[in-house]
Amino acid sequence: MKTLQTTFFLFVFVPLVNTAPSIQQESLQFYDYDTAVTMRSLIQQDYEMQSKDIRKDGTNVSLDISLRLQGDDSERNVPPTKDTNLPTCLLCVCLSGSVYCEEIDIEAVPPLPKETAYLYARFNKIKRIAVSDFADITTLRRIDFSGNRIEEIEDGAFSKLLLLEELSLAENRLLKLPVLPPKLTTFNANQNRIKSRGIKANAFKKLTNLAYLYLGHNALESVPLNLPESLRILHLQYNNITTITDDTFCKSNNTRYIRTRMDEIRMEGNPILLAKHVNAFSCLRTLPVGTYY
């Protein structure tokens, strides 16, 4: 009987005793869980604090970006202006010795590349030409200032341009002519305000290559003196010319003198009756265009 009790005890109670450590293990697991919960709580609090800092910094960044964007908007609201202080070949077009500065509202002659041969500065707002504008540019062969507001040209502004052949000052506000360079072949000063006293007596005398002279639509009271023999075309239409002498185009002391190169003279629109001055045209191959009766 005792043997059976002992055997029963071994089979029933000993296994229960061996499973006891599992209870301790579960208790340890519960402890770890609490610790994990505690750590998780601390981490969450830290995360929330960091989130607040991030949101705070984010707000500052947003504000800074907002201010920058506002600044950008304010800059965009500034109306565009033409920067006439740009280098000439950014402001104008430069192509192999030619500079095109047309219709860009410049008020002065821009600095030119030293190799410039042709300058086109038409339809701008240039009012004055100074000696310094071309002081270092000796390669110029053609200059066109048509359609500006030029009122003054300094003495000697073109004196160093020994290669200059063509010069246009048409459609400006000139009252007198500048000293012209010696090799000029074409000079256009149509549509200015030039009077006879604004042209010196020998203004054209030494221009032995001058072939085309345009002085129409001005305020001349007489034909300019000492016109060179090289002239082929002379335009004097729509001035205030009232008198012509026998020496204006010809030589009164030489009846055999003939202007062989003169092809065209325009004098229409002047208050003069050309038929009264027949001897003044005796050396010409063709009569001037104008009023005869």
PDB file of C-alpha atoms in Angstrom:
ATOM      1  CA  MET A   1       0.000   0.000   0.000  1.00  0.00           C
ATOM      2  CA  LYS A   2       2.808   2.401   0.883  1.00  0.00           C
ATOM      3  CA  THR A   3       4.524   1.443  -2.329  1.00  0.00           C
ATOM      4  CA  LEU A   4       1.444   2.450  -4.328  1.00  0.00           C
ATOM      5  CA  GLN A   5       1.196   5.780  -2.480  1.00  0.00           C
ATOM      6  CA  THR A   6       4.826   6.529  -3.179  1.00  0.00           C
ATOM      7  CA  THR A   7       4.451   5.719  -6.852  1.00  0.00           C
ATOM      8  CA  PHE A   8       1.311   7.844  -7.043  1.00  0.00           C
ATOM      9  CA  PHE A   9       3.115  10.780  -5.420  1.00  0.00           C
ATOM     10  CA  LEU A  10       5.994  10.565  -7.851  1.00  0.00           C
ATOM     11  CA  PHE A  11       3.715  10.556 -10.904  1.00  0.00           C
ATOM     12  CA  VAL A  12       1.402  13.328  -9.733  1.00  0.00           C
ATOM     13  CA  PHE A  13       3.315  15.927  -7.707  1.00  0.00           C
ATOM     14  CA  VAL A  14       6.858  15.771  -9.122  1.00  0.00           C
ATOM     15  CA  PRO A  15       5.737  17.035 -12.596  1.00  0.00           C
ATOM     16  CA  LEU A  16       3.939  19.917 -10.887  1.00  0.00           C
ATOM     17  CA  VAL A  17       7.118  20.903  -9.127  1.00  0.00           C
ATOM     18  CA  ASN A  18       9.096  20.845 -12.434  1.00  0.00           C
ATOM     19  CA  THR A  19       6.671  23.249 -14.077  1.00  0.00           C
ATOM     20  CA  ALA A  20       7.142  25.899 -11.391  1.00  0.00           C
ATOM     21  CA  PRO A  21       9.984  27.756 -13.196  1.00  0.00           C
ATOM     22  CA  SER A  22       7.586  28.495 -16.053  1.00  0.00           C
ATOM     23  CA  ILE A  23       5.539  30.645 -13.701  1.00  0.00           C
ATOM     24  CA  GLN A  24       8.686  32.637 -12.814  1.00  0.00           C
ATOM     25  CA  GLN A  25       9.439  32.941 -16.514  1.00  0.00           C
ATOM     26  CA  GLU A  26       5.957  34.322 -17.164  1.00  0.00           C
ATOM     27  CA  SER A  27       6.422  36.779 -14.290  1.00  0.00           C
ATOM     28  CA  LEU A  28       9.660  37.886 -15.874  1.00  0.00           C
ATOM     29  CA  GLN A  29       7.833  38.279 -19.134  1.00  0.00           C
ATOM     30  CA  PHE A  30       5.259  40.502 -17.499  1.00  0.00           C
ATOM     31  CA  TYR A  31       8.082  42.575 -16.025  1.00  0.00           C
ATOM     32  CA  ASP A  32       9.713  42.938 -19.427  1.00  0.00           C
ATOM     33  CA  TYR A  33       6.405  44.031 -20.893  1.00  0.00           C
ATOM     34  CA  ASP A  34       5.997  46.744 -18.286  1.00  0.00           C
ATOM     35  CA  THR A  35       9.525  47.912 -18.966  1.00  0.00           C
ATOM     36  CA  ALA A  36       8.826  47.971 -22.656  1.00  0.00           C
ATOM     37  CA  VAL A  37       5.662  49.939 -22.054  1.00  0.00           C
ATOM     38  CA  THR A  38       7.593  52.364 -19.877  1.00  0.00           C
ATOM     39  CA  MET A  39      10.333  52.764 -22.493  1.00  0.00           C
ATOM     40  CA  ARG A  40       7.761  53.145 -25.200  1.00  0.00           C
ATOM     41  CA  SER A  41       6.076  55.888 -23.174  1.00  0.00           C
ATOM     42  CA  LEU A  42       9.373  57.693 -22.698  1.00  0.00           C
ATOM     43  CA  ILE A  43      10.161  57.384 -26.370  1.00  0.00           C
ATOM     44  CA  GLN A  44       6.726  58.715 -27.260  1.00  0.00           C
ATOM     45  CA  GLN A  45       7.180  61.696 -24.940  1.00  0.00           C
ATOM     46  CA  ASP A  46      10.567  62.392 -26.456  1.00  0.00           C
ATOM     47  CA  TYR A  47       9.083  62.050 -29.913  1.00  0.00           C
ATOM     48  CA  GLU A  48       6.323  64.507 -29.042  1.00  0.00           C
ATOM     49  CA  MET A  49       8.902  66.969 -27.728  1.00  0.00           C
ATOM     50  CA  GLN A  50      10.921  66.594 -30.890  1.00  0.00           C
ATOM     51  CA  SER A  51       7.776  66.954 -32.948  1.00  0.00           C
ATOM     52  CA  LYS A  52       7.029  70.232 -31.200  1.00  0.00           C
ATOM     53  CA  ASP A  53      10.556  71.424 -31.904  1.00  0.00           C
ATOM     54  CA  ILE A  54      10.274  70.287 -35.500  1.00  0.00           C
ATOM     55  CA  ARG A  55       6.911  72.016 -35.889  1.00  0.00           C
ATOM     56  CA  LYS A  56       8.356  75.101 -34.286  1.00  0.00           C
ATOM     57  CA  ASP A  57      11.361  75.062 -36.590  1.00  0.00           C
ATOM     58  CA  GLY A  58       9.122  74.173 -39.487  1.00  0.00           C
ATOM     59  CA  THR A  59       6.983  77.218 -38.786  1.00  0.00           C
ATOM     60  CA  ASN A  60      10.079  79.383 -38.766  1.00  0.00           C
ATOM     61  CA  VAL A  61      11.269  77.865 -42.017  1.00  0.00           C
ATOM     62  CA  SER A  62       7.838  78.368 -43.534  1.00  0.00           C
ATOM     63  CA  LEU A  63       7.820  81.963 -42.363  1.00  0.00           C
ATOM     64  CA  ASP A  64      11.275  82.497 -43.784  1.00  0.00           C
ATOM     65  CA  ILE A  65      10.260  80.910 -47.073  1.00  0.00           C
ATOM     66  CA  SER A  66       7.075  82.968 -47.071  1.00  0.00           C
ATOM     67  CA  LEU A  67       9.069  86.145 -46.570  1.00  0.00           C
ATOM     68  CA  ARG A  68      11.423  85.147 -49.344  1.00  0.00           C
ATOM     69  CA  LEU A  69       8.529  84.405 -51.654  1.00  0.00           C
ATOM     70  CA  GLN A  70       7.005  87.759 -50.773  1.00  0.00           C
ATOM     71  CA  GLY A  71      10.349  89.346 -51.532  1.00  0.00           C
ATOM     72  CA  ASP A  72      10.454  87.533 -54.861  1.00  0.00           C
ATOM     73  CA  ASP A  73       6.931  88.754 -55.622  1.00  0.00           C
ATOM     74  CA  SER A  74       7.924  92.316 -54.803  1.00  0.00           C
ATOM     75  CA  GLU A  75      10.915  92.010 -57.126  1.00  0.00           C
ATOM     76  CA  ARG A  76       8.718  90.625 -59.870  1.00  0.00           C
ATOM     77  CA  ASN A  77       6.374  93.581 -59.482  1.00  0.00           C
ATOM     78  CA  VAL A  78       9.166  96.022 -60.361  1.00  0.00           C
ATOM     79  CA  PRO A  79       8.586  97.176 -63.961  1.00  0.00           C
ATOM     80  CA  PRO A  80      11.329  96.134 -66.410  1.00  0.00           C
ATOM     81  CA  THR A  81      13.708  98.839 -67.584  1.00  0.00           C
ATOM     82  CA  LYS A  82      16.141  99.018 -70.447  1.00  0.00           C
ATOM     83  CA  ASP A  83      19.655  98.787 -69.092  1.00  0.00           C
ATOM     84  CA  THR A  84      21.674 101.115 -71.268  1.00  0.00           C
ATOM     85  CA  ASN A  85      24.752 100.451 -69.136  1.00  0.00           C
ATOM     86  CA  LEU A  86      25.207  97.000 -70.613  1.00  0.00           C
ATOM     87  CA  PRO A  87      28.317  96.311 -72.714  1.00  0.00           C
ATOM     88  CA  THR A  88      27.716  97.577 -76.240  1.00  0.00           C
ATOM     89  CA  CYS A  89      27.619  94.143 -77.875  1.00  0.00           C
ATOM     90  CA  LEU A  90      24.939  92.999 -75.417  1.00  0.00           C
ATOM     91  CA  LEU A  91      22.899  96.151 -75.810  1.00  0.00           C
ATOM     92  CA  CYS A  92      23.423  96.265 -79.580  1.00  0.00           C
ATOM     93  CA  VAL A  93      24.170  93.681 -82.256  1.00  0.00           C
ATOM     94  CA  CYS A  94      27.811  93.336 -83.286  1.00  0.00           C
ATOM     95  CA  LEU A  95      28.618  91.469 -86.491  1.00  0.00           C
ATOM     96  CA  SER A  96      32.108  91.407 -88.013  1.00  0.00           C
ATOM     97  CA  GLY A  97      32.901  95.099 -87.799  1.00  0.00           C
ATOM     98  CA  SER A  98      29.296  96.325 -87.882  1.00  0.00           C
ATOM     99  CA  VAL A  99      27.411  97.583 -84.813  1.00  0.00           C
ATOM    100  CA  TYR A 100      23.609  97.836 -84.955  1.00  0.00           C
ATOM    101  CA  CYS A 101      22.090  99.976 -82.195  1.00  0.00           C
ATOM    102  CA  GLU A 102      18.751 100.769 -83.762  1.00  0.00           C
ATOM    103  CA  GLU A 103      15.551 101.632 -81.857  1.00  0.00           C
ATOM    104  CA  ILE A 104      16.869 100.849 -78.378  1.00  0.00           C
ATOM    105  CA  ASP A 105      16.276 104.330 -76.872  1.00  0.00           C
ATOM    106  CA  ILE A 106      19.923 105.111 -76.126  1.00  0.00           C
ATOM    107  CA  GLU A 107      20.637 108.767 -75.328  1.00  0.00           C
ATOM    108  CA  ALA A 108      24.351 108.788 -76.088  1.00  0.00           C
ATOM    109  CA  VAL A 109      26.770 107.095 -78.449  1.00  0.00           C
ATOM    110  CA  PRO A 110      27.764 103.778 -76.816  1.00  0.00           C
ATOM    111  CA  PRO A 111      31.423 102.708 -76.462  1.00  0.00           C
ATOM    112  CA  LEU A 112      32.372 100.922 -79.654  1.00  0.00           C
ATOM    113  CA  PRO A 113      34.729  98.006 -80.305  1.00  0.00           C
ATOM    114  CA  LYS A 114      37.956  99.347 -81.765  1.00  0.00           C
ATOM    115  CA  GLU A 115      37.534  97.401 -84.992  1.00  0.00           C
ATOM    116  CA  THR A 116      34.107  98.967 -85.756  1.00  0.00           C
ATOM    117  CA  ALA A 117      33.758 100.011 -89.389  1.00  0.00           C
ATOM    118  CA  TYR A 118      29.989 100.511 -89.657  1.00  0.00           C
ATOM    119  CA  LEU A 119      27.757 102.059 -86.993  1.00  0.00           C
ATOM    120  CA  TYR A 120      23.975 102.105 -87.340  1.00  0.00           C
ATOM    121  CA  ALA A 121      22.345 104.002 -84.464  1.00  0.00           C
ATOM    122  CA  ARG A 122      19.097 105.074 -86.094  1.00  0.00           C
ATOM    123  CA  PHE A 123      15.868 106.031 -84.322  1.00  0.00           C
ATOM    124  CA  ASN A 124      17.148 106.542 -80.798  1.00  0.00           C
ATOM    125  CA  LYS A 125      17.212 109.494 -78.403  1.00  0.00           C
ATOM    126  CA  ILE A 126      20.770 110.706 -78.899  1.00  0.00           C
ATOM    127  CA  LYS A 127      20.983 114.481 -78.333  1.00  0.00           C
ATOM    128  CA  ARG A 128      24.683 115.202 -78.503  1.00  0.00           C
ATOM    129  CA  ILE A 129      27.827 113.885 -80.178  1.00  0.00           C
ATOM    130  CA  ALA A 130      31.096 114.494 -78.371  1.00  0.00           C
ATOM    131  CA  VAL A 131      34.712 114.355 -79.515  1.00  0.00           C
ATOM    132  CA  SER A 132      35.309 111.493 -77.091  1.00  0.00           C
ATOM    133  CA  ASP A 133      32.672 109.320 -78.788  1.00  0.00           C
ATOM    134  CA  PHE A 134      35.023 108.499 -81.682  1.00  0.00           C
ATOM    135  CA  ALA A 135      38.402 109.484 -80.286  1.00  0.00           C
ATOM    136  CA  ASP A 136      39.776 105.926 -80.398  1.00  0.00           C
ATOM    137  CA  ILE A 137      37.765 104.572 -83.335  1.00  0.00           C
ATOM    138  CA  THR A 138      39.732 105.325 -86.487  1.00  0.00           C
ATOM    139  CA  THR A 139      38.357 102.432 -88.553  1.00  0.00           C
ATOM    140  CA  LEU A 140      34.854 103.825 -89.125  1.00  0.00           C
ATOM    141  CA  ARG A 141      33.703 103.986 -92.733  1.00  0.00           C
ATOM    142  CA  ARG A 142      29.962 104.555 -92.296  1.00  0.00           C
ATOM    143  CA  ILE A 143      27.892 106.209 -89.545  1.00  0.00           C
ATOM    144  CA  ASP A 144      24.104 106.513 -89.546  1.00  0.00           C
ATOM    145  CA  PHE A 145      22.439 108.661 -86.862  1.00  0.00           C
ATOM    146  CA  SER A 146      19.156 109.166 -88.708  1.00  0.00           C
ATOM    147  CA  GLY A 147      16.033 109.722 -86.634  1.00  0.00           C
ATOM    148  CA  ASN A 148      17.599 110.893 -83.376  1.00  0.00           C
ATOM    149  CA  ARG A 149      17.329 114.168 -81.445  1.00  0.00           C
ATOM    150  CA  ILE A 150      20.805 115.519 -82.102  1.00  0.00           C
ATOM    151  CA  GLU A 151      21.069 119.247 -81.450  1.00  0.00           C
ATOM    152  CA  GLU A 152      24.795 119.632 -80.893  1.00  0.00           C
ATOM    153  CA  ILE A 153      27.944 118.132 -82.383  1.00  0.00           C
ATOM    154  CA  GLU A 154      31.214 119.153 -80.785  1.00  0.00           C
ATOM    155  CA  ASP A 155      33.854 120.676 -83.042  1.00  0.00           C
ATOM    156  CA  GLY A 156      36.217 117.963 -84.178  1.00  0.00           C
ATOM    157  CA  ALA A 157      33.873 115.087 -83.336  1.00  0.00           C
ATOM    158  CA  PHE A 158      34.540 113.556 -86.788  1.00  0.00           C
ATOM    159  CA  SER A 159      37.989 115.050 -87.450  1.00  0.00           C
ATOM    160  CA  LYS A 160      39.930 111.858 -86.659  1.00  0.00           C
ATOM    161  CA  LEU A 161      37.733 109.653 -88.825  1.00  0.00           C
ATOM    162  CA  LEU A 162      40.011 109.731 -91.851  1.00  0.00           C
ATOM    163  CA  LEU A 163      38.412 106.631 -93.386  1.00  0.00           C
ATOM    164  CA  LEU A 164      34.810 107.772 -92.997  1.00  0.00           C
ATOM    165  CA  GLU A 165      32.996 107.777 -96.354  1.00  0.00           C
ATOM    166  CA  GLU A 166      29.315 107.935 -95.470  1.00  0.00           C
ATOM    167  CA  LEU A 167      27.651 110.026 -92.765  1.00  0.00           C
ATOM    168  CA  SER A 168      23.912 110.422 -92.178  1.00  0.00           C
ATOM    169  CA  LEU A 169      22.518 112.962 -89.717  1.00  0.00           C
ATOM    170  CA  ALA A 170      19.059 113.062 -91.301  1.00  0.00           C
ATOM    171  CA  GLU A 171      15.915 113.693 -89.229  1.00  0.00           C
ATOM    172  CA  ASN A 172      17.555 115.412 -86.288  1.00  0.00           C
ATOM    173  CA  ARG A 173      17.464 118.918 -84.788  1.00  0.00           C
ATOM    174  CA  LEU A 174      20.702 120.399 -86.049  1.00  0.00           C
ATOM    175  CA  LEU A 175      21.019 124.152 -86.528  1.00  0.00           C
ATOM    176  CA  LYS A 176      24.515 124.003 -88.026  1.00  0.00           C
ATOM    177  CA  LEU A 177      26.836 121.514 -89.674  1.00  0.00           C
ATOM    178  CA  PRO A 178      29.936 120.061 -88.010  1.00  0.00           C
ATOM    179  CA  VAL A 179      33.369 119.960 -89.615  1.00  0.00           C
ATOM    180  CA  LEU A 180      33.255 116.996 -91.972  1.00  0.00           C
ATOM    181  CA  PRO A 181      36.026 114.429 -92.526  1.00  0.00           C
ATOM    182  CA  PRO A 182      38.043 114.768 -95.769  1.00  0.00           C
ATOM    183  CA  LYS A 183      37.217 111.446 -97.495  1.00  0.00           C
ATOM    184  CA  LEU A 184      33.454 111.731 -97.226  1.00  0.00           C
ATOM    185  CA  THR A 185      31.564 110.601-100.351  1.00  0.00           C
ATOM    186  CA  THR A 186      27.986 110.787 -99.017  1.00  0.00           C
ATOM    187  CA  PHE A 187      26.550 113.269 -96.531  1.00  0.00           C
ATOM    188  CA  ASN A 188      22.871 113.320 -95.575  1.00  0.00           C
ATOM    189  CA  ALA A 189      21.459 116.096 -93.398  1.00  0.00           C
ATOM    190  CA  ASN A 190      17.899 116.090 -94.711  1.00  0.00           C
ATOM    191  CA  GLN A 191      15.100 117.170 -92.363  1.00  0.00           C
ATOM    192  CA  ASN A 192      16.965 119.264 -89.820  1.00  0.00           C
ATOM    193  CA  ARG A 193      16.727 122.954 -88.914  1.00  0.00           C
ATOM    194  CA  ILE A 194      19.866 124.157 -90.637  1.00  0.00           C
ATOM    195  CA  LYS A 195      20.031 127.738 -91.851  1.00  0.00           C
ATOM    196  CA  SER A 196      22.592 129.191 -94.238  1.00  0.00           C
ATOM    197  CA  ARG A 197      24.511 130.802 -91.401  1.00  0.00           C
ATOM    198  CA  GLY A 198      24.941 127.338 -89.915  1.00  0.00           C
ATOM    199  CA  ILE A 199      27.131 126.259 -92.867  1.00  0.00           C
ATOM    200  CA  LYS A 200      30.625 127.705 -93.126  1.00  0.00           C
ATOM    201  CA  ALA A 201      31.685 129.144 -96.465  1.00  0.00           C
ATOM    202  CA  ASN A 202      34.305 126.451 -97.056  1.00  0.00           C
ATOM    203  CA  ALA A 203      32.398 123.572 -95.403  1.00  0.00           C
ATOM    204  CA  PHE A 204      32.456 121.464 -98.600  1.00  0.00           C
ATOM    205  CA  LYS A 205      35.353 122.981-100.533  1.00  0.00           C
ATOM    206  CA  LYS A 206      38.007 120.450 -99.483  1.00  0.00           C
ATOM    207  CA  LEU A 207      35.743 117.409 -99.739  1.00  0.00           C
ATOM    208  CA  THR A 208      37.114 116.329-103.103  1.00  0.00           C
ATOM    209  CA  ASN A 209      35.408 112.895-102.926  1.00  0.00           C
ATOM    210  CA  LEU A 210      31.933 114.153-102.014  1.00  0.00           C
ATOM    211  CA  ALA A 211      29.452 112.862-104.616  1.00  0.00           C
ATOM    212  CA  TYR A 212      26.080 112.859-102.796  1.00  0.00           C
ATOM    213  CA  LEU A 213      24.932 115.833-100.718  1.00  0.00           C
ATOM    214  CA  TYR A 214      21.450 115.866 -99.184  1.00  0.00           C
ATOM    215  CA  LEU A 215      20.279 119.076 -97.491  1.00  0.00           C
ATOM    216  CA  GLY A 216      16.559 118.962 -98.267  1.00  0.00           C
ATOM    217  CA  HIS A 217      13.807 120.001 -95.835  1.00  0.00           C
ATOM    218  CA  ASN A 218      15.869 122.509 -93.866  1.00  0.00           C
ATOM    219  CA  ALA A 219      15.772 126.301 -93.539  1.00  0.00           C
ATOM    220  CA  LEU A 220      18.500 127.354 -95.985  1.00  0.00           C
ATOM    221  CA  GLU A 221      18.121 130.801 -97.518  1.00  0.00           C
ATOM    222  CA  SER A 222      20.776 130.235-100.193  1.00  0.00           C
ATOM    223  CA  VAL A 223      22.696 127.455-101.923  1.00  0.00           C
ATOM    224  CA  PRO A 224      25.909 126.577-100.020  1.00  0.00           C
ATOM    225  CA  LEU A 225      29.083 128.077-101.459  1.00  0.00           C
ATOM    226  CA  ASN A 226      32.143 126.359-102.903  1.00  0.00           C
ATOM    227  CA  LEU A 227      30.528 123.078-103.834  1.00  0.00           C
ATOM    228  CA  PRO A 228      33.189 120.531-104.895  1.00  0.00           C
ATOM    229  CA  GLU A 229      33.580 119.408-108.511  1.00  0.00           C
ATOM    230  CA  SER A 230      33.011 115.808-107.443  1.00  0.00           C
ATOM    231  CA  LEU A 231      29.289 116.341-106.741  1.00  0.00           C
ATOM    232  CA  ARG A 232      26.856 114.186-108.702  1.00  0.00           C
ATOM    233  CA  ILE A 233      23.638 114.540-106.670  1.00  0.00           C
ATOM    234  CA  LEU A 234      22.575 117.702-104.800  1.00  0.00           C
ATOM    235  CA  HIS A 235      19.241 117.874-102.951  1.00  0.00           C
ATOM    236  CA  LEU A 236      18.081 121.287-101.729  1.00  0.00           C
ATOM    237  CA  GLN A 237      14.312 120.820-101.991  1.00  0.00           C
ATOM    238  CA  TYR A 238      11.904 122.426 -99.510  1.00  0.00           C
ATOM    239  CA  ASN A 239      14.153 125.081 -98.029  1.00  0.00           C
ATOM    240  CA  ASN A 240      13.770 128.869 -98.047  1.00  0.00           C
ATOM    241  CA  ILE A 241      16.165 129.585-100.924  1.00  0.00           C
ATOM    242  CA  THR A 242      15.277 132.873-102.599  1.00  0.00           C
ATOM    243  CA  THR A 243      18.404 133.790-104.588  1.00  0.00           C
ATOM    244  CA  ILE A 244      20.908 132.171-106.952  1.00  0.00           C
ATOM    245  CA  THR A 245      23.903 133.831-108.587  1.00  0.00           C
ATOM    246  CA  ASP A 246      25.827 132.999-111.744  1.00  0.00           C
ATOM    247  CA  ASP A 247      28.596 131.609-109.555  1.00  0.00           C
ATOM    248  CA  THR A 248      26.392 129.314-107.478  1.00  0.00           C
ATOM    249  CA  PHE A 249      26.977 126.327-109.753  1.00  0.00           C
ATOM    250  CA  CYS A 250      29.032 127.810-112.596  1.00  0.00           C
ATOM    251  CA  LYS A 251      31.891 130.265-113.116  1.00  0.00           C
ATOM    252  CA  SER A 252      30.796 133.600-114.455  1.00  0.00           C
ATOM    253  CA  ASN A 253      34.297 134.408-115.714  1.00  0.00           C
ATOM    254  CA  ASN A 254      34.587 131.159-117.698  1.00  0.00           C
ATOM    255  CA  THR A 255      31.849 130.557-120.238  1.00  0.00           C
ATOM    256  CA  ARG A 256      33.352 127.237-121.310  1.00  0.00           C
ATOM    257  CA  TYR A 257      33.209 125.738-117.856  1.00  0.00           C
ATOM    258  CA  ILE A 258      30.954 122.673-117.543  1.00  0.00           C
ATOM    259  CA  ARG A 259      30.124 120.582-114.480  1.00  0.00           C
ATOM    260  CA  THR A 260      30.552 117.202-116.100  1.00  0.00           C
ATOM    261  CA  ARG A 261      29.772 115.100-113.027  1.00  0.00           C
ATOM    262  CA  MET A 262      26.608 116.801-111.816  1.00  0.00           C
ATOM    263  CA  ASP A 263      23.631 114.585-112.679  1.00  0.00           C
ATOM    264  CA  GLU A 264      20.814 115.899-110.468  1.00  0.00           C
ATOM    265  CA  ILE A 265      19.879 119.048-108.583  1.00  0.00           C
ATOM    266  CA  ARG A 266      16.563 119.236-106.762  1.00  0.00           C
ATOM    267  CA  MET A 267      15.246 122.651-105.763  1.00  0.00           C
ATOM    268  CA  GLU A 268      11.473 122.226-105.759  1.00  0.00           C
ATOM    269  CA  GLY A 269       9.591 123.632-102.806  1.00  0.00           C
ATOM    270  CA  ASN A 270      11.727 126.789-102.553  1.00  0.00           C
ATOM    271  CA  PRO A 271      10.305 130.312-102.954  1.00  0.00           C
ATOM    272  CA  ILE A 272      12.312 131.043-106.090  1.00  0.00           C
ATOM    273  CA  LEU A 273      11.424 131.204-109.765  1.00  0.00           C
ATOM    274  CA  LEU A 274      14.271 129.405-111.534  1.00  0.00           C
ATOM    275  CA  ALA A 275      13.397 130.848-114.954  1.00  0.00           C
ATOM    276  CA  LYS A 276      14.756 134.190-113.791  1.00  0.00           C
ATOM    277  CA  HIS A 277      18.222 132.716-113.262  1.00  0.00           C
ATOM    278  CA  VAL A 278      18.934 130.913-116.529  1.00  0.00           C
ATOM    279  CA  ASN A 279      22.601 131.922-116.614  1.00  0.00           C
ATOM    280  CA  ALA A 280      23.111 130.256-113.255  1.00  0.00           C
ATOM    281  CA  PHE A 281      22.576 126.843-114.927  1.00  0.00           C
ATOM    282  CA  SER A 282      24.551 127.358-118.140  1.00  0.00           C
ATOM    283  CA  CYS A 283      27.329 124.989-117.050  1.00  0.00           C
ATOM    284  CA  LEU A 284      24.965 122.142-116.126  1.00  0.00           C
ATOM    285  CA  ARG A 285      24.087 119.266-118.434  1.00  0.00           C
ATOM    286  CA  THR A 286      20.541 119.116-117.023  1.00  0.00           C
ATOM    287  CA  LEU A 287      18.395 121.803-115.469  1.00  0.00           C
ATOM    288  CA  PRO A 288      17.557 121.575-111.760  1.00  0.00           C
ATOM    289  CA  VAL A 289      14.202 120.205-110.690  1.00  0.00           C
ATOM    290  CA  GLY A 290      12.105 123.130-109.471  1.00  0.00           C
ATOM    291  CA  THR A 291       9.657 125.879-110.329  1.00  0.00           C
ATOM    292  CA  TYR A 292      10.253 127.787-113.601  1.00  0.00           C
ATOM    293  CA  TYR A 293       6.999 129.676-114.065  1.00  0.00           C
TER     294      TYR A 293
END
